[in-house]
mmCIF file of C-alpha atoms in Angstrom:
data_model
loop_
_atom_site.group_PDB
_atom_site.id
_atom_site.type_symbol
_atom_site.label_atom_id
_atom_site.label_comp_id
_atom_site.label_asym_id
_atom_site.label_seq_id
_atom_site.Cartn_x
_atom_site.Cartn_y
_atom_site.Cartn_z
ATOM 1 C CA UNK A 1 4.389 -26.631 5.398
ATOM 2 C CA UNK A 2 6.872 -26.136 2.553
ATOM 3 C CA UNK A 3 5.508 -27.217 -0.810
ATOM 4 C CA UNK A 4 7.831 -29.044 -3.179
ATOM 5 C CA UNK A 5 9.030 -27.161 -6.244
ATOM 6 C CA UNK A 6 6.988 -29.364 -8.562
ATOM 7 C CA UNK A 7 3.780 -28.792 -6.601
ATOM 8 C CA UNK A 8 4.441 -25.040 -6.530
ATOM 9 C CA UNK A 9 4.804 -24.941 -10.318
ATOM 10 C CA UNK A 10 1.626 -26.956 -10.803
ATOM 11 C CA UNK A 11 -0.265 -24.685 -8.393
ATOM 12 C CA UNK A 12 1.021 -21.544 -10.138
ATOM 13 C CA UNK A 13 0.052 -22.864 -13.552
ATOM 14 C CA UNK A 14 -3.455 -23.627 -12.281
ATOM 15 C CA UNK A 15 -3.726 -20.134 -10.759
ATOM 16 C CA UNK A 16 -2.492 -18.478 -13.946
ATOM 17 C CA UNK A 17 -4.743 -20.515 -16.225
ATOM 18 C CA UNK A 18 -7.742 -19.802 -13.995
ATOM 19 C CA UNK A 19 -6.933 -16.091 -13.938
ATOM 20 C CA UNK A 20 -6.517 -16.055 -17.718
ATOM 21 C CA UNK A 21 -9.865 -17.784 -18.263
ATOM 22 C CA UNK A 22 -11.744 -15.509 -15.830
ATOM 23 C CA UNK A 23 -10.171 -12.357 -17.294
ATOM 24 C CA UNK A 24 -11.253 -13.339 -20.807
ATOM 25 C CA UNK A 25 -14.689 -14.425 -19.612
ATOM 26 C CA UNK A 26 -15.244 -11.144 -17.755
ATOM 27 C CA UNK A 27 -13.958 -9.244 -20.830
ATOM 28 C CA UNK A 28 -11.219 -7.551 -18.832
ATOM 29 C CA UNK A 29 -8.487 -8.850 -21.136
ATOM 30 C CA UNK A 30 -8.385 -9.886 -24.778
ATOM 31 C CA UNK A 31 -7.206 -13.457 -25.396
ATOM 32 C CA UNK A 32 -3.703 -12.336 -26.494
ATOM 33 C CA UNK A 33 -3.536 -10.048 -23.448
ATOM 34 C CA UNK A 34 -4.469 -12.898 -21.131
ATOM 35 C CA UNK A 35 -1.818 -15.176 -22.646
ATOM 36 C CA UNK A 36 0.765 -12.402 -22.355
ATOM 37 C CA UNK A 37 -0.243 -11.792 -18.756
ATOM 38 C CA UNK A 38 0.048 -15.482 -17.964
ATOM 39 C CA UNK A 39 3.565 -15.682 -19.417
ATOM 40 C CA UNK A 40 4.699 -12.564 -17.568
ATOM 41 C CA UNK A 41 3.077 -13.846 -14.378
ATOM 42 C CA UNK A 42 5.133 -17.031 -14.618
ATOM 43 C CA UNK A 43 8.346 -15.020 -15.031
ATOM 44 C CA UNK A 44 7.393 -12.918 -11.997
ATOM 45 C CA UNK A 45 6.816 -16.111 -10.001
ATOM 46 C CA UNK A 46 10.186 -17.528 -11.043
ATOM 47 C CA UNK A 47 12.015 -14.549 -9.594
ATOM 48 C CA UNK A 48 9.788 -13.424 -6.720
ATOM 49 C CA UNK A 49 7.650 -16.414 -5.815
ATOM 50 C CA UNK A 50 4.071 -16.088 -4.625
ATOM 51 C CA UNK A 51 4.638 -12.568 -3.171
ATOM 52 C CA UNK A 52 5.617 -11.342 -6.632
ATOM 53 C CA UNK A 53 2.616 -13.026 -8.188
ATOM 54 C CA UNK A 54 0.336 -11.454 -5.591
ATOM 55 C CA UNK A 55 1.823 -8.022 -6.339
ATOM 56 C CA UNK A 56 1.086 -8.453 -10.031
ATOM 57 C CA UNK A 57 -2.420 -9.761 -9.351
ATOM 58 C CA UNK A 58 -3.093 -6.899 -6.924
ATOM 59 C CA UNK A 59 -2.070 -4.365 -9.561
ATOM 60 C CA UNK A 60 -4.461 -5.998 -12.033
ATOM 61 C CA UNK A 61 -7.331 -6.067 -9.553
ATOM 62 C CA UNK A 62 -6.728 -2.470 -8.408
ATOM 63 C CA UNK A 63 -6.472 -1.302 -12.002
ATOM 64 C CA UNK A 64 -9.630 -3.108 -13.051
ATOM 65 C CA UNK A 65 -11.643 -1.746 -10.111
ATOM 66 C CA UNK A 66 -10.283 1.776 -10.557
ATOM 67 C CA UNK A 67 -11.126 1.737 -14.272
ATOM 68 C CA UNK A 68 -14.681 0.583 -13.544
ATOM 69 C CA UNK A 69 -15.151 2.999 -10.601
ATOM 70 C CA UNK A 70 -17.313 5.966 -11.514
ATOM 71 C CA UNK A 71 -17.679 4.669 -15.047
ATOM 72 C CA UNK A 72 -20.938 6.548 -15.662
ATOM 73 C CA UNK A 73 -19.348 9.827 -14.538
ATOM 74 C CA UNK A 74 -16.238 9.208 -16.642
ATOM 75 C CA UNK A 75 -18.399 8.440 -19.673
ATOM 76 C CA UNK A 76 -20.340 11.670 -19.200
ATOM 77 C CA UNK A 77 -17.049 13.587 -19.100
ATOM 78 C CA UNK A 78 -15.660 11.762 -22.135
ATOM 79 C CA UNK A 79 -13.005 10.064 -19.993
ATOM 80 C CA UNK A 80 -14.112 6.437 -20.274
ATOM 81 C CA UNK A 81 -11.572 3.832 -21.396
ATOM 82 C CA UNK A 82 -11.761 2.415 -24.917
ATOM 83 C CA UNK A 83 -13.399 -1.018 -25.292
ATOM 84 C CA UNK A 84 -14.935 -0.637 -21.816
ATOM 85 C CA UNK A 85 -11.517 -0.961 -20.230
ATOM 86 C CA UNK A 86 -10.689 -4.291 -21.875
ATOM 87 C CA UNK A 87 -6.898 -4.470 -21.998
ATOM 88 C CA UNK A 88 -4.834 -5.457 -25.028
ATOM 89 C CA UNK A 89 -1.541 -7.371 -25.038
ATOM 90 C CA UNK A 90 0.426 -4.166 -25.628
ATOM 91 C CA UNK A 91 -1.090 -2.649 -22.493
ATOM 92 C CA UNK A 92 -0.191 -5.724 -20.444
ATOM 93 C CA UNK A 93 3.408 -5.506 -21.644
ATOM 94 C CA UNK A 94 3.483 -1.777 -20.948
ATOM 95 C CA UNK A 95 2.473 -2.261 -17.323
ATOM 96 C CA UNK A 96 3.940 -5.677 -16.434
ATOM 97 C CA UNK A 97 6.734 -6.180 -18.973
ATOM 98 C CA UNK A 98 9.408 -4.641 -16.753
ATOM 99 C CA UNK A 99 8.210 -6.779 -13.842
ATOM 100 C CA UNK A 100 8.481 -9.919 -15.965
ATOM 101 C CA UNK A 101 12.001 -9.054 -17.111
ATOM 102 C CA UNK A 102 13.072 -8.401 -13.510
ATOM 103 C CA UNK A 103 11.518 -11.666 -12.382
ATOM 104 C CA UNK A 104 13.612 -13.497 -14.994
ATOM 105 C CA UNK A 105 16.759 -11.619 -13.915
ATOM 106 C CA UNK A 106 16.087 -12.487 -10.270
ATOM 107 C CA UNK A 107 15.783 -16.150 -11.208
ATOM 108 C CA UNK A 108 18.937 -16.127 -13.351
ATOM 109 C CA UNK A 109 21.143 -14.096 -11.013
ATOM 110 C CA UNK A 110 20.209 -15.364 -7.562
ATOM 111 C CA UNK A 111 23.074 -13.497 -5.841
ATOM 112 C CA UNK A 112 21.277 -10.249 -6.737
ATOM 113 C CA UNK A 113 17.752 -11.529 -6.182
ATOM 114 C CA UNK A 114 16.985 -9.042 -3.381
ATOM 115 C CA UNK A 115 17.771 -6.107 -5.676
ATOM 116 C CA UNK A 116 15.761 -7.479 -8.593
ATOM 117 C CA UNK A 117 12.824 -8.318 -6.323
ATOM 118 C CA UNK A 118 12.866 -4.779 -4.940
ATOM 119 C CA UNK A 119 12.921 -3.356 -8.450
ATOM 120 C CA UNK A 120 10.115 -5.704 -9.484
ATOM 121 C CA UNK A 121 7.971 -4.465 -6.596
ATOM 122 C CA UNK A 122 8.771 -0.852 -7.510
ATOM 123 C CA UNK A 123 7.691 -1.421 -11.105
ATOM 124 C CA UNK A 124 4.285 -2.677 -9.955
ATOM 125 C CA UNK A 125 4.071 0.157 -7.419
ATOM 126 C CA UNK A 126 4.626 2.605 -10.284
ATOM 127 C CA UNK A 127 2.010 0.935 -12.449
ATOM 128 C CA UNK A 128 -0.480 0.865 -9.582
ATOM 129 C CA UNK A 129 0.204 4.454 -8.607
ATOM 130 C CA UNK A 130 -0.264 5.682 -12.183
ATOM 131 C CA UNK A 131 -3.510 3.766 -12.718
ATOM 132 C CA UNK A 132 -5.116 4.783 -9.424
ATOM 133 C CA UNK A 133 -4.047 8.412 -9.709
ATOM 134 C CA UNK A 134 -5.416 8.793 -13.212
ATOM 135 C CA UNK A 135 -8.594 6.707 -12.944
ATOM 136 C CA UNK A 136 -9.625 7.801 -9.442
ATOM 137 C CA UNK A 137 -8.157 11.263 -9.721
ATOM 138 C CA UNK A 138 -10.539 11.975 -12.580
ATOM 139 C CA UNK A 139 -13.419 11.079 -10.281
ATOM 140 C CA UNK A 140 -12.350 12.650 -6.967
ATOM 141 C CA UNK A 141 -9.994 15.418 -8.066
ATOM 142 C CA UNK A 142 -11.054 18.990 -7.316
ATOM 143 C CA UNK A 143 -8.396 21.058 -9.048
ATOM 144 C CA UNK A 144 -6.302 19.910 -11.987
ATOM 145 C CA UNK A 145 -2.909 21.263 -13.013
ATOM 146 C CA UNK A 146 -0.432 20.751 -15.813
ATOM 147 C CA UNK A 147 2.563 19.100 -14.156
ATOM 148 C CA UNK A 148 5.040 21.149 -16.231
ATOM 149 C CA UNK A 149 3.556 24.653 -15.931
ATOM 150 C CA UNK A 150 1.524 24.118 -12.736
ATOM 151 C CA UNK A 151 -1.232 26.103 -14.414
ATOM 152 C CA UNK A 152 -4.869 24.920 -14.260
ATOM 153 C CA UNK A 153 -5.639 22.436 -17.016
ATOM 154 C CA UNK A 154 -8.450 20.116 -18.108
ATOM 155 C CA UNK A 155 -8.919 16.828 -16.277
ATOM 156 C CA UNK A 156 -8.095 13.721 -18.251
ATOM 157 C CA UNK A 157 -5.482 15.332 -20.482
ATOM 158 C CA UNK A 158 -1.990 13.811 -20.613
ATOM 159 C CA UNK A 159 0.246 15.296 -17.947
ATOM 160 C CA UNK A 160 -2.587 16.746 -15.871
ATOM 161 C CA UNK A 161 -2.532 15.926 -12.152
ATOM 162 C CA UNK A 162 -4.558 16.585 -9.015
ATOM 163 C CA UNK A 163 -3.671 16.390 -5.327
ATOM 164 C CA UNK A 164 -6.366 13.796 -4.715
ATOM 165 C CA UNK A 165 -5.174 11.625 -7.594
ATOM 166 C CA UNK A 166 -1.557 11.827 -6.480
ATOM 167 C CA UNK A 167 -2.444 10.761 -2.942
ATOM 168 C CA UNK A 168 -4.570 7.885 -4.234
ATOM 169 C CA UNK A 169 -1.652 6.845 -6.390
ATOM 170 C CA UNK A 170 0.601 6.785 -3.342
ATOM 171 C CA UNK A 171 -1.956 4.514 -1.677
ATOM 172 C CA UNK A 172 -1.507 2.083 -4.532
ATOM 173 C CA UNK A 173 2.256 2.122 -3.993
ATOM 174 C CA UNK A 174 1.726 1.514 -0.270
ATOM 175 C CA UNK A 175 -0.424 -1.546 -0.996
ATOM 176 C CA UNK A 176 2.289 -3.056 -3.193
ATOM 177 C CA UNK A 177 4.897 -2.203 -0.534
ATOM 178 C CA UNK A 178 2.764 -3.921 2.097
ATOM 179 C CA UNK A 179 2.589 -7.098 0.032
ATOM 180 C CA UNK A 180 6.367 -6.943 -0.408
ATOM 181 C CA UNK A 181 6.754 -6.596 3.349
ATOM 182 C CA UNK A 182 4.597 -9.639 4.024
ATOM 183 C CA UNK A 183 6.641 -11.688 1.582
ATOM 184 C CA UNK A 184 10.174 -10.439 2.089
ATOM 185 C CA UNK A 185 10.260 -8.665 5.445
ATOM 186 C CA UNK A 186 9.585 -5.221 6.886
ATOM 187 C CA UNK A 187 12.715 -3.338 5.911
ATOM 188 C CA UNK A 188 13.591 0.081 4.534
ATOM 189 C CA UNK A 189 12.912 -1.412 1.105
ATOM 190 C CA UNK A 190 9.224 -0.648 1.696
ATOM 191 C CA UNK A 191 10.019 3.071 1.835
ATOM 192 C CA UNK A 192 11.983 2.858 -1.415
ATOM 193 C CA UNK A 193 9.080 1.079 -3.076
ATOM 194 C CA UNK A 194 6.607 3.827 -2.143
ATOM 195 C CA UNK A 195 9.040 6.559 -3.188
ATOM 196 C CA UNK A 196 9.875 4.760 -6.445
ATOM 197 C CA UNK A 197 6.206 4.217 -7.228
ATOM 198 C CA UNK A 198 5.487 7.923 -6.722
ATOM 199 C CA UNK A 199 8.501 8.967 -8.801
ATOM 200 C CA UNK A 200 7.416 6.629 -11.585
ATOM 201 C CA UNK A 201 3.880 7.982 -11.470
ATOM 202 C CA UNK A 202 5.029 11.615 -11.635
ATOM 203 C CA UNK A 203 7.461 10.791 -14.448
ATOM 204 C CA UNK A 204 4.514 9.319 -16.346
ATOM 205 C CA UNK A 205 2.755 12.672 -16.014
ATOM 206 C CA UNK A 206 5.852 14.590 -17.147
ATOM 207 C CA UNK A 207 6.237 12.349 -20.200
ATOM 208 C CA UNK A 208 2.527 12.657 -20.858
ATOM 209 C CA UNK A 209 2.634 16.452 -20.787
ATOM 210 C CA UNK A 210 5.642 16.575 -23.110
ATOM 211 C CA UNK A 211 6.333 13.553 -25.301
ATOM 212 C CA UNK A 212 2.832 12.027 -25.420
ATOM 213 C CA UNK A 213 0.962 15.254 -26.112
ATOM 214 C CA UNK A 214 3.279 15.874 -29.056
ATOM 215 C CA UNK A 215 2.724 12.258 -30.155
ATOM 216 C CA UNK A 216 6.409 11.383 -29.842
ATOM 217 C CA UNK A 217 5.462 8.514 -27.499
ATOM 218 C CA UNK A 218 2.358 6.365 -27.306
ATOM 219 C CA UNK A 219 0.475 5.816 -24.049
ATOM 220 C CA UNK A 220 1.847 2.265 -23.866
ATOM 221 C CA UNK A 221 5.424 3.546 -24.266
ATOM 222 C CA UNK A 222 4.873 6.118 -21.497
ATOM 223 C CA UNK A 223 3.469 3.446 -19.184
ATOM 224 C CA UNK A 224 6.409 1.168 -19.886
ATOM 225 C CA UNK A 225 8.870 3.974 -19.109
ATOM 226 C CA UNK A 226 6.908 4.761 -15.941
ATOM 227 C CA UNK A 227 7.507 1.251 -14.600
ATOM 228 C CA UNK A 228 11.120 1.276 -15.752
ATOM 229 C CA UNK A 229 11.823 4.609 -14.037
ATOM 230 C CA UNK A 230 10.182 3.311 -10.857
ATOM 231 C CA UNK A 231 12.392 0.208 -10.941
ATOM 232 C CA UNK A 232 15.542 2.277 -11.588
ATOM 233 C CA UNK A 233 14.638 4.676 -8.765
ATOM 234 C CA UNK A 234 14.417 1.722 -6.377
ATOM 235 C CA UNK A 235 17.749 0.439 -7.639
ATOM 236 C CA UNK A 236 19.394 3.826 -7.038
ATOM 237 C CA UNK A 237 17.936 3.980 -3.509
ATOM 238 C CA UNK A 238 19.184 0.458 -2.810
ATOM 239 C CA UNK A 239 22.760 1.260 -3.827
ATOM 240 C CA UNK A 240 22.830 4.614 -1.992
ATOM 241 C CA UNK A 241 21.720 3.008 1.264
ATOM 242 C CA UNK A 242 24.036 -0.003 0.914
ATOM 243 C CA UNK A 243 27.115 2.229 0.622
#
């Protein structure tokens, strides 16, 4: 049964308000972060409907669980998140800002909605891949390497990767791609989403090993660029295949 536009908007607002309240109550987001997330979530819905909103929510859930996973071990290694993983507004913008912008563009330019929806999915695939690879890689990784020199390096440092973390990051991209497939169809776009998510994640590590270590970029800036690079990679793939 197709819901009317008005009912869809009311339902989305209820979902977003409930999510904001629960996130604040569970101390997963600060109040400004929850408000920011709600606004970005609405933009994502405008351009990608419920599938887009589910992608964004899935990223948040995966990120929250990954941050909490192995928290005692991470704390013992000095790798625990600040404020017990409670996210600030700047962190929400860093991870979901590109998705919100692409949702708005998809809504405004409907003739290019497929492209913008693909890029939106890729941005969340990149964010998910980065979060899972870093948070779970620190727990399950066996050997850690500097992504620039490929020499052994200390876990948890900017730009340090592990095989286990990279594979877990790809799993995050696959989950986002699967949600995209359920919402928009099982096409080659799913492959581009996984590839774009992985490229975005690896670019995050490269920027971390170079710009962030030298304090030229903040962690939030690196995360924002990660999602932007993922989205642009998907766009490039889309245009190459459509030629």
